[in-house]
Coordinates of C-alpha atoms and ligand atoms in Angstrom, one line a residue:
M1 CA -268.1 -216.2 -77.4
I2 CA -269.7 -214.1 -74.7
D3 CA -267.3 -212.9 -72.3
F4 CA -267.9 -213.1 -68.5
N5 CA -266.7 -209.6 -68.2
I6 CA -265.7 -206.7 -70.2
P7 CA -264.3 -203.7 -68.7
P8 CA -266.6 -200.6 -68.7
Y9 CA -265.6 -198.1 -71.3
V10 CA -267.7 -195.0 -72.3
G11 CA -265.4 -193.4 -74.8
T12 CA -264.2 -190.3 -73.1
E13 CA -261.6 -192.0 -71.1
L14 CA -258.7 -191.4 -73.4
D15 CA -259.4 -187.6 -73.8
Y16 CA -259.2 -187.0 -70.1
V17 CA -256.0 -189.2 -69.9
R18 CA -254.6 -186.9 -72.7
Q19 CA -255.7 -184.0 -70.7
A20 CA -254.0 -185.1 -67.6
V21 CA -250.7 -185.7 -69.4
E22 CA -250.6 -182.9 -72.1
G23 CA -252.8 -180.2 -70.6
N24 CA -252.6 -180.5 -67.0
R25 CA -249.0 -181.9 -66.9
K26 CA -249.8 -183.7 -63.6
I27 CA -249.7 -187.5 -63.7
C28 CA -248.8 -188.2 -60.0
G29 CA -251.4 -188.5 -57.4
D30 CA -253.9 -185.9 -56.0
G31 CA -254.1 -183.9 -59.3
P32 CA -257.1 -182.1 -60.9
F33 CA -258.9 -185.4 -62.0
S34 CA -258.3 -186.9 -58.4
A35 CA -259.9 -183.9 -56.9
K36 CA -263.0 -184.2 -59.2
C37 CA -263.2 -187.9 -58.3
H38 CA -263.0 -187.1 -54.6
E39 CA -265.6 -184.3 -55.0
W40 CA -268.0 -186.4 -56.9
I41 CA -268.0 -189.3 -54.6
E42 CA -268.2 -187.0 -51.4
G43 CA -271.3 -185.0 -53.2
R44 CA -272.9 -188.0 -54.8
F45 CA -272.9 -190.3 -51.6
N46 CA -272.9 -187.7 -49.0
A47 CA -269.4 -188.9 -47.8
T48 CA -267.3 -187.0 -45.3
K49 CA -264.0 -187.7 -47.1
A50 CA -263.2 -189.8 -50.1
L51 CA -259.5 -190.7 -51.1
L52 CA -258.6 -192.5 -54.2
T53 CA -256.2 -195.3 -53.6
T54 CA -254.1 -197.7 -55.9
S55 CA -256.8 -200.6 -55.3
G56 CA -259.6 -201.8 -53.1
T57 CA -257.0 -203.7 -51.4
A58 CA -255.1 -200.8 -50.7
A59 CA -258.3 -199.1 -49.1
L60 CA -258.8 -201.9 -47.0
E61 CA -255.3 -201.8 -46.0
I62 CA -255.4 -198.1 -45.2
A63 CA -258.6 -198.8 -43.0
A64 CA -256.8 -201.7 -41.2
I65 CA -254.0 -199.3 -40.2
L66 CA -256.6 -196.7 -39.1
C67 CA -258.1 -199.4 -36.8
D68 CA -254.7 -199.6 -35.0
L69 CA -254.9 -203.3 -34.5
K70 CA -252.5 -204.9 -32.2
P71 CA -251.4 -208.7 -32.9
G72 CA -254.0 -211.0 -31.2
D73 CA -256.8 -208.5 -31.8
E74 CA -259.8 -210.1 -33.5
V75 CA -261.6 -209.0 -36.7
I76 CA -264.8 -210.4 -37.5
L77 CA -265.7 -211.1 -41.4
P78 CA -267.5 -213.5 -43.7
S79 CA -265.6 -216.4 -45.0
F80 CA -267.3 -216.2 -48.3
T81 CA -265.3 -213.2 -49.8
F82 CA -262.3 -212.3 -51.8
S83 CA -259.0 -212.7 -50.2
S84 CA -258.3 -209.1 -49.7
T85 CA -261.1 -208.7 -47.1
A86 CA -258.9 -210.8 -45.0
T87 CA -255.2 -210.0 -46.0
A88 CA -255.4 -206.4 -45.0
F89 CA -256.2 -207.1 -41.5
Q90 CA -254.1 -210.2 -41.4
M91 CA -251.1 -208.1 -42.3
M92 CA -251.8 -206.0 -39.2
G93 CA -251.4 -209.2 -37.0
A94 CA -255.1 -209.6 -36.4
E95 CA -256.7 -212.9 -35.7
L96 CA -259.5 -213.5 -38.5
V97 CA -263.0 -214.7 -37.0
F98 CA -265.1 -216.0 -39.7
V99 CA -268.9 -215.8 -39.4
D100 CA -271.4 -217.8 -41.7
V101 CA -273.3 -216.0 -44.3
R102 CA -277.2 -215.8 -44.9
P103 CA -278.3 -218.2 -47.6
D104 CA -280.6 -215.6 -49.2
T105 CA -278.1 -212.7 -49.7
M106 CA -274.7 -214.5 -49.2
N107 CA -273.8 -211.6 -46.7
I108 CA -272.5 -212.1 -43.2
D109 CA -275.2 -213.2 -41.1
E110 CA -275.9 -210.3 -38.7
R111 CA -277.8 -212.7 -36.2
K112 CA -274.3 -214.8 -35.9
V113 CA -272.0 -212.0 -35.3
E114 CA -272.8 -211.3 -31.6
A115 CA -271.8 -214.9 -30.7
A116 CA -268.3 -214.4 -32.2
I117 CA -267.6 -211.2 -30.3
T118 CA -264.8 -211.6 -27.6
E119 CA -262.9 -209.4 -25.4
K120 CA -260.3 -209.2 -28.3
T121 CA -262.7 -208.2 -30.9
R122 CA -262.0 -204.8 -32.5
V123 CA -263.6 -204.5 -35.8
I124 CA -266.4 -205.9 -38.0
V125 CA -266.1 -206.2 -41.6
P126 CA -269.2 -206.6 -43.5
V127 CA -268.8 -207.2 -47.2
H128 CA -271.8 -206.2 -49.4
Y129 CA -271.8 -209.0 -51.6
A130 CA -272.9 -208.3 -55.4
G131 CA -273.6 -204.8 -54.2
V132 CA -276.6 -205.9 -51.9
A133 CA -276.3 -204.4 -48.6
C134 CA -275.6 -206.2 -45.3
E135 CA -278.1 -205.7 -42.5
M136 CA -276.1 -202.4 -41.4
D137 CA -278.7 -201.4 -38.7
A138 CA -278.1 -204.5 -36.7
L139 CA -274.3 -204.6 -37.4
M140 CA -273.9 -200.8 -36.4
Q141 CA -275.9 -201.5 -33.3
L142 CA -273.7 -204.3 -32.3
A143 CA -270.6 -202.3 -33.1
D144 CA -271.9 -199.5 -30.9
C145 CA -272.8 -201.7 -28.0
Y146 CA -269.4 -203.4 -27.9
G147 CA -267.5 -200.3 -28.8
L148 CA -266.2 -201.7 -32.3
L149 CA -265.2 -200.1 -35.5
V150 CA -266.9 -201.1 -38.8
V151 CA -265.1 -201.3 -42.0
E152 CA -267.5 -201.9 -45.0
D153 CA -265.8 -203.8 -47.9
A154 CA -268.0 -201.9 -50.6
A155 CA -265.8 -203.0 -53.3
Q156 CA -268.7 -204.3 -55.2
A157 CA -271.3 -201.6 -54.1
V158 CA -270.4 -198.5 -55.4
M159 CA -274.0 -196.6 -56.2
S160 CA -275.7 -199.1 -53.9
T161 CA -277.8 -197.9 -50.9
Y162 CA -279.3 -199.1 -47.7
K163 CA -282.3 -197.3 -46.5
G164 CA -281.4 -194.5 -48.6
R165 CA -277.8 -194.2 -47.4
A166 CA -274.8 -195.0 -49.9
L167 CA -273.0 -198.1 -49.0
G168 CA -269.3 -197.3 -47.8
T169 CA -270.6 -194.3 -46.0
I170 CA -272.2 -196.1 -43.0
G171 CA -269.4 -197.8 -41.2
T172 CA -266.5 -196.0 -39.6
F173 CA -264.7 -196.4 -43.2
G174 CA -265.8 -197.7 -46.5
C175 CA -263.7 -199.3 -49.1
Y176 CA -264.5 -199.0 -53.0
S177 CA -262.7 -201.0 -55.9
F178 CA -262.4 -199.5 -59.3
H179 CA -260.7 -202.8 -60.6
E180 CA -261.6 -203.4 -64.3
T181 CA -264.0 -206.2 -62.9
K182 CA -266.1 -203.8 -61.0
N183 CA -269.0 -201.5 -62.2
Y184 CA -266.7 -198.4 -62.7
S185 CA -263.1 -198.7 -63.3
M186 CA -259.7 -197.3 -63.8
G187 CA -258.0 -200.6 -64.4
E188 CA -256.8 -200.9 -60.9
G189 CA -257.7 -198.7 -58.3
G190 CA -259.9 -198.0 -55.4
A191 CA -261.2 -195.4 -52.7
I192 CA -261.3 -195.3 -49.0
L193 CA -264.3 -193.4 -47.4
V194 CA -263.5 -191.9 -44.1
N195 CA -266.9 -191.5 -42.5
D196 CA -265.9 -190.4 -38.8
P197 CA -264.2 -186.9 -39.1
S198 CA -261.7 -187.5 -36.3
Y199 CA -259.8 -189.9 -38.6
C200 CA -259.6 -187.7 -41.7
D201 CA -256.2 -186.2 -41.0
R202 CA -254.5 -189.6 -40.0
A203 CA -256.2 -191.2 -43.3
E204 CA -254.2 -188.7 -45.3
I205 CA -251.0 -189.3 -43.5
I206 CA -251.1 -193.0 -43.9
R207 CA -252.0 -192.7 -47.4
E208 CA -249.1 -190.4 -48.1
K209 CA -246.2 -192.6 -46.8
G210 CA -246.6 -191.6 -43.3
T211 CA -246.0 -187.8 -43.9
N212 CA -248.0 -184.9 -43.3
R213 CA -247.6 -183.6 -46.7
Q214 CA -251.1 -182.7 -47.2
R215 CA -251.1 -180.3 -44.3
F216 CA -247.8 -178.9 -45.9
F217 CA -249.7 -178.2 -49.3
R218 CA -252.7 -176.6 -47.3
G219 CA -250.1 -174.2 -45.6
Q220 CA -250.9 -175.5 -42.3
I221 CA -247.3 -176.2 -41.6
D222 CA -244.2 -175.0 -43.1
K223 CA -242.3 -178.4 -43.7
Y224 CA -243.4 -181.8 -44.0
T225 CA -242.0 -184.9 -42.4
W226 CA -242.6 -188.5 -41.4
V227 CA -245.2 -188.5 -38.5
D228 CA -246.9 -192.0 -38.7
R229 CA -247.2 -195.4 -40.3
G230 CA -247.9 -195.4 -43.9
G231 CA -247.5 -196.7 -47.4
S232 CA -247.7 -195.4 -51.0
Y233 CA -251.4 -195.4 -51.7
L234 CA -252.0 -192.4 -54.1
Q235 CA -253.5 -193.4 -57.3
S236 CA -251.9 -191.7 -60.6
D237 CA -253.9 -188.9 -61.9
M238 CA -253.9 -190.5 -65.5
N239 CA -256.1 -193.4 -63.8
A240 CA -258.2 -190.8 -62.1
A241 CA -258.7 -189.2 -65.5
Y242 CA -260.0 -192.6 -66.9
L243 CA -262.3 -193.2 -63.7
W244 CA -263.6 -189.6 -64.2
A245 CA -265.0 -190.3 -67.4
Q246 CA -267.0 -193.1 -66.0
L247 CA -268.3 -191.2 -63.0
E248 CA -269.7 -188.6 -65.2
K249 CA -271.8 -191.4 -66.8
A250 CA -272.4 -193.3 -63.6
D251 CA -276.3 -193.2 -63.8
E252 CA -275.9 -194.4 -67.4
I253 CA -273.7 -197.2 -66.6
N254 CA -275.9 -198.2 -63.5
Q255 CA -279.2 -198.3 -65.5
D256 CA -277.6 -200.4 -68.3
R257 CA -276.2 -202.9 -65.8
L258 CA -279.7 -202.9 -64.1
A259 CA -281.5 -203.5 -67.4
T260 CA -279.4 -206.6 -68.0
W261 CA -279.8 -207.8 -64.4
D262 CA -283.6 -207.3 -64.5
F263 CA -283.8 -209.2 -67.9
Y264 CA -281.9 -212.3 -66.4
N265 CA -284.1 -212.1 -63.4
E266 CA -287.5 -212.0 -65.4
S267 CA -286.5 -214.5 -68.0
L268 CA -285.3 -217.0 -65.4
E269 CA -288.2 -216.7 -63.1
P270 CA -290.0 -219.7 -64.5
L271 CA -287.1 -221.8 -63.7
C272 CA -287.2 -220.5 -60.2
E273 CA -290.7 -221.2 -59.8
A274 CA -290.4 -224.5 -61.0
G275 CA -287.8 -225.2 -58.1
R276 CA -284.8 -225.8 -60.5
I277 CA -282.8 -222.8 -59.7
E278 CA -282.6 -220.0 -57.1
L279 CA -282.6 -216.3 -58.0
P280 CA -280.8 -213.5 -56.1
F281 CA -282.9 -212.0 -53.1
I282 CA -282.8 -208.1 -52.6
P283 CA -283.9 -207.3 -49.1
E284 CA -286.4 -204.4 -48.3
G285 CA -284.6 -201.1 -48.3
C286 CA -281.9 -202.0 -50.4
K287 CA -280.9 -200.6 -53.6
H288 CA -278.5 -202.5 -55.8
N289 CA -276.0 -201.6 -58.4
A290 CA -276.4 -204.8 -60.4
H291 CA -272.6 -205.6 -59.8
M292 CA -273.4 -209.2 -60.3
F293 CA -275.9 -211.8 -61.5
Y294 CA -275.8 -215.1 -59.8
I295 CA -278.1 -218.4 -59.8
K296 CA -277.9 -221.0 -57.4
V297 CA -278.4 -224.7 -58.7
A298 CA -278.7 -228.0 -56.9
D299 CA -275.3 -228.7 -55.9
L300 CA -271.5 -228.9 -56.9
E301 CA -272.2 -231.4 -59.5
E302 CA -274.9 -229.7 -61.2
R303 CA -272.9 -226.4 -61.3
G304 CA -269.9 -228.2 -63.1
A305 CA -272.4 -229.5 -65.7
L306 CA -274.0 -226.1 -66.1
I307 CA -270.8 -224.3 -66.6
S308 CA -269.6 -226.9 -69.0
H309 CA -272.9 -226.7 -71.1
L310 CA -272.7 -223.0 -71.3
K311 CA -269.1 -223.1 -72.4
E312 CA -270.0 -225.4 -75.2
R313 CA -272.7 -222.8 -76.3
G314 CA -270.0 -220.0 -76.1
V315 CA -271.1 -218.4 -72.7
M316 CA -268.6 -217.9 -70.1
A317 CA -270.0 -218.3 -66.6
V318 CA -267.9 -218.6 -63.5
F319 CA -268.2 -219.2 -59.8
H320 CA -265.9 -217.9 -57.1
Y321 CA -264.8 -218.0 -53.4
I322 CA -263.2 -221.0 -52.1
P323 CA -264.6 -220.1 -48.6
L324 CA -261.5 -218.3 -46.7
H325 CA -261.7 -220.7 -44.0
S326 CA -261.1 -223.6 -45.9
S327 CA -258.3 -222.0 -47.8
P328 CA -254.5 -222.7 -46.6
A329 CA -254.1 -219.0 -45.4
G330 CA -257.4 -219.0 -43.9
E331 CA -256.7 -222.2 -42.0
A332 CA -253.4 -220.6 -40.7
F333 CA -254.8 -217.1 -39.8
G334 CA -258.3 -217.5 -38.7
R335 CA -261.0 -219.5 -37.4
F336 CA -264.8 -220.2 -38.1
N337 CA -267.1 -219.2 -35.2
G338 CA -269.9 -221.4 -34.8
R339 CA -271.2 -224.0 -37.4
D340 CA -270.7 -223.6 -41.1
E341 CA -274.4 -224.0 -42.1
F342 CA -274.5 -222.0 -45.3
T343 CA -271.0 -220.8 -46.3
T344 CA -269.6 -224.0 -47.8
V345 CA -272.9 -225.5 -49.3
E346 CA -274.2 -222.4 -50.7
S347 CA -271.1 -221.2 -52.3
D348 CA -270.5 -224.7 -54.1
R349 CA -274.1 -224.0 -55.8
L350 CA -273.5 -220.5 -57.0
V351 CA -272.9 -219.6 -60.6
R352 CA -272.4 -215.9 -62.1
L353 CA -273.7 -215.0 -65.3
P354 CA -272.0 -212.7 -67.8
L355 CA -272.7 -209.0 -67.0
Y356 CA -271.0 -205.8 -68.0
Y357 CA -271.8 -202.5 -69.3
G358 CA -273.1 -202.3 -72.9
M359 CA -274.0 -205.9 -73.1
S360 CA -276.3 -206.4 -76.1
D361 CA -279.9 -207.7 -76.1
E362 CA -278.7 -210.6 -78.3
D363 CA -276.0 -211.8 -75.9
R364 CA -278.2 -211.8 -73.0
C365 CA -280.9 -213.7 -74.7
T366 CA -278.0 -216.2 -75.8
V367 CA -277.1 -216.5 -72.2
V368 CA -280.7 -217.2 -71.0
E369 CA -281.4 -219.6 -73.8
A370 CA -278.3 -221.6 -72.9
I371 CA -279.5 -221.7 -69.5
L372 CA -283.0 -222.8 -70.3
S373 CA -281.7 -225.6 -72.6
F374 CA -279.6 -227.0 -69.9
F375 CA -282.8 -227.4 -67.6
E376 CA -284.9 -228.8 -70.5
Ligands
PLP401 C1 -262.7 -206.5 -55.9 C2 -262.8 -206.9 -54.4 C3 -261.8 -206.4 -53.6 C4 -260.5 -206.0 -53.9 O1 -260.3 -204.8 -54.8 P1 -259.2 -204.6 -55.8 O2 -259.4 -203.2 -56.3 O3 -259.1 -205.7 -56.7 O4 -257.8 -204.7 -54.7 C5 -262.0 -206.6 -52.1 N1 -263.2 -207.1 -51.6 C6 -264.1 -207.5 -52.5 C7 -265.3 -208.0 -51.8 C8 -264.0 -207.5 -53.9 O5 -264.8 -207.8 -54.7

């Protein structure tokens, strides 16, 4: 059986976890391993401030709190995304305004965003689907023009770039996930990138139960107290130790995933040329991180048949995202702006192939052969 996903594991994780427990004797948040991860993310991605969180969802929640939303404020996001992109803002009482995706990247269609902006719009949330960048120049220009904040859901996009800039560092805030299904993992975890320095202090406070404890630790105040909204969003240093092992090998993991991605892309090119499937599109100026490899087939029916065919041959392929606007909560908390030209029809056609760090040649050949045999 070829699994759809196997969590990344490089081999040094447990040594570092042991060091956190027995050596550092520091297992709560913001210990030495968290500091290493923060410094690595900030250095590698040229980010102003990175803070580990308990999940990508938690990072989005901190960003939503930082946006200071009031009930009735509107947030623009794609409908083709994971529920967390929506829940973080819905929790703040925001009205969700879904915008159609581009069929080529499955990212929010930047040309359809302006029509969704109203007096009440406060935030745009681009989701970099499959680690491929949204058209950030166009979105940032709209945000500038209308005075909006931008929260990048870069959960899938760690190590991806747009015109040379790391995804997650372009908007007001960026949110990473280190869930076990993502490229780099600590089981459950994430990070928020605060790109506008004026929000740094407040981000620390919100992350630490609404207290100014960080300023106290730095000796800037002589006692700490409750000063703002907040939650318990610090990640344990044991998890940070686990992640650190993988960040040290970030390039190796990235190259390995890209090799599998390129193999799929080349091997399936003839099917694409024959008009049987569509392959992912990477726009000019975007470097992706091989978070995901998907193909598009004719329709829902063919997708079901393909997934069954692959399963019979021991290959686990999956699809995802019932578009949020047609989910029960999406119907209650949001509306789709304009026409759903691509979101539903394109999501119905999408199939994700197995892709994980360390996938063997043999396994990726099996996947390709199983797909080719379906279309014969
Ligand atoms: C994984 C993911 C999240 C949530 O991350 P968690 O770490 O699982 O909370 C949010 N948005 C997108 C697009 C994701 O893929």
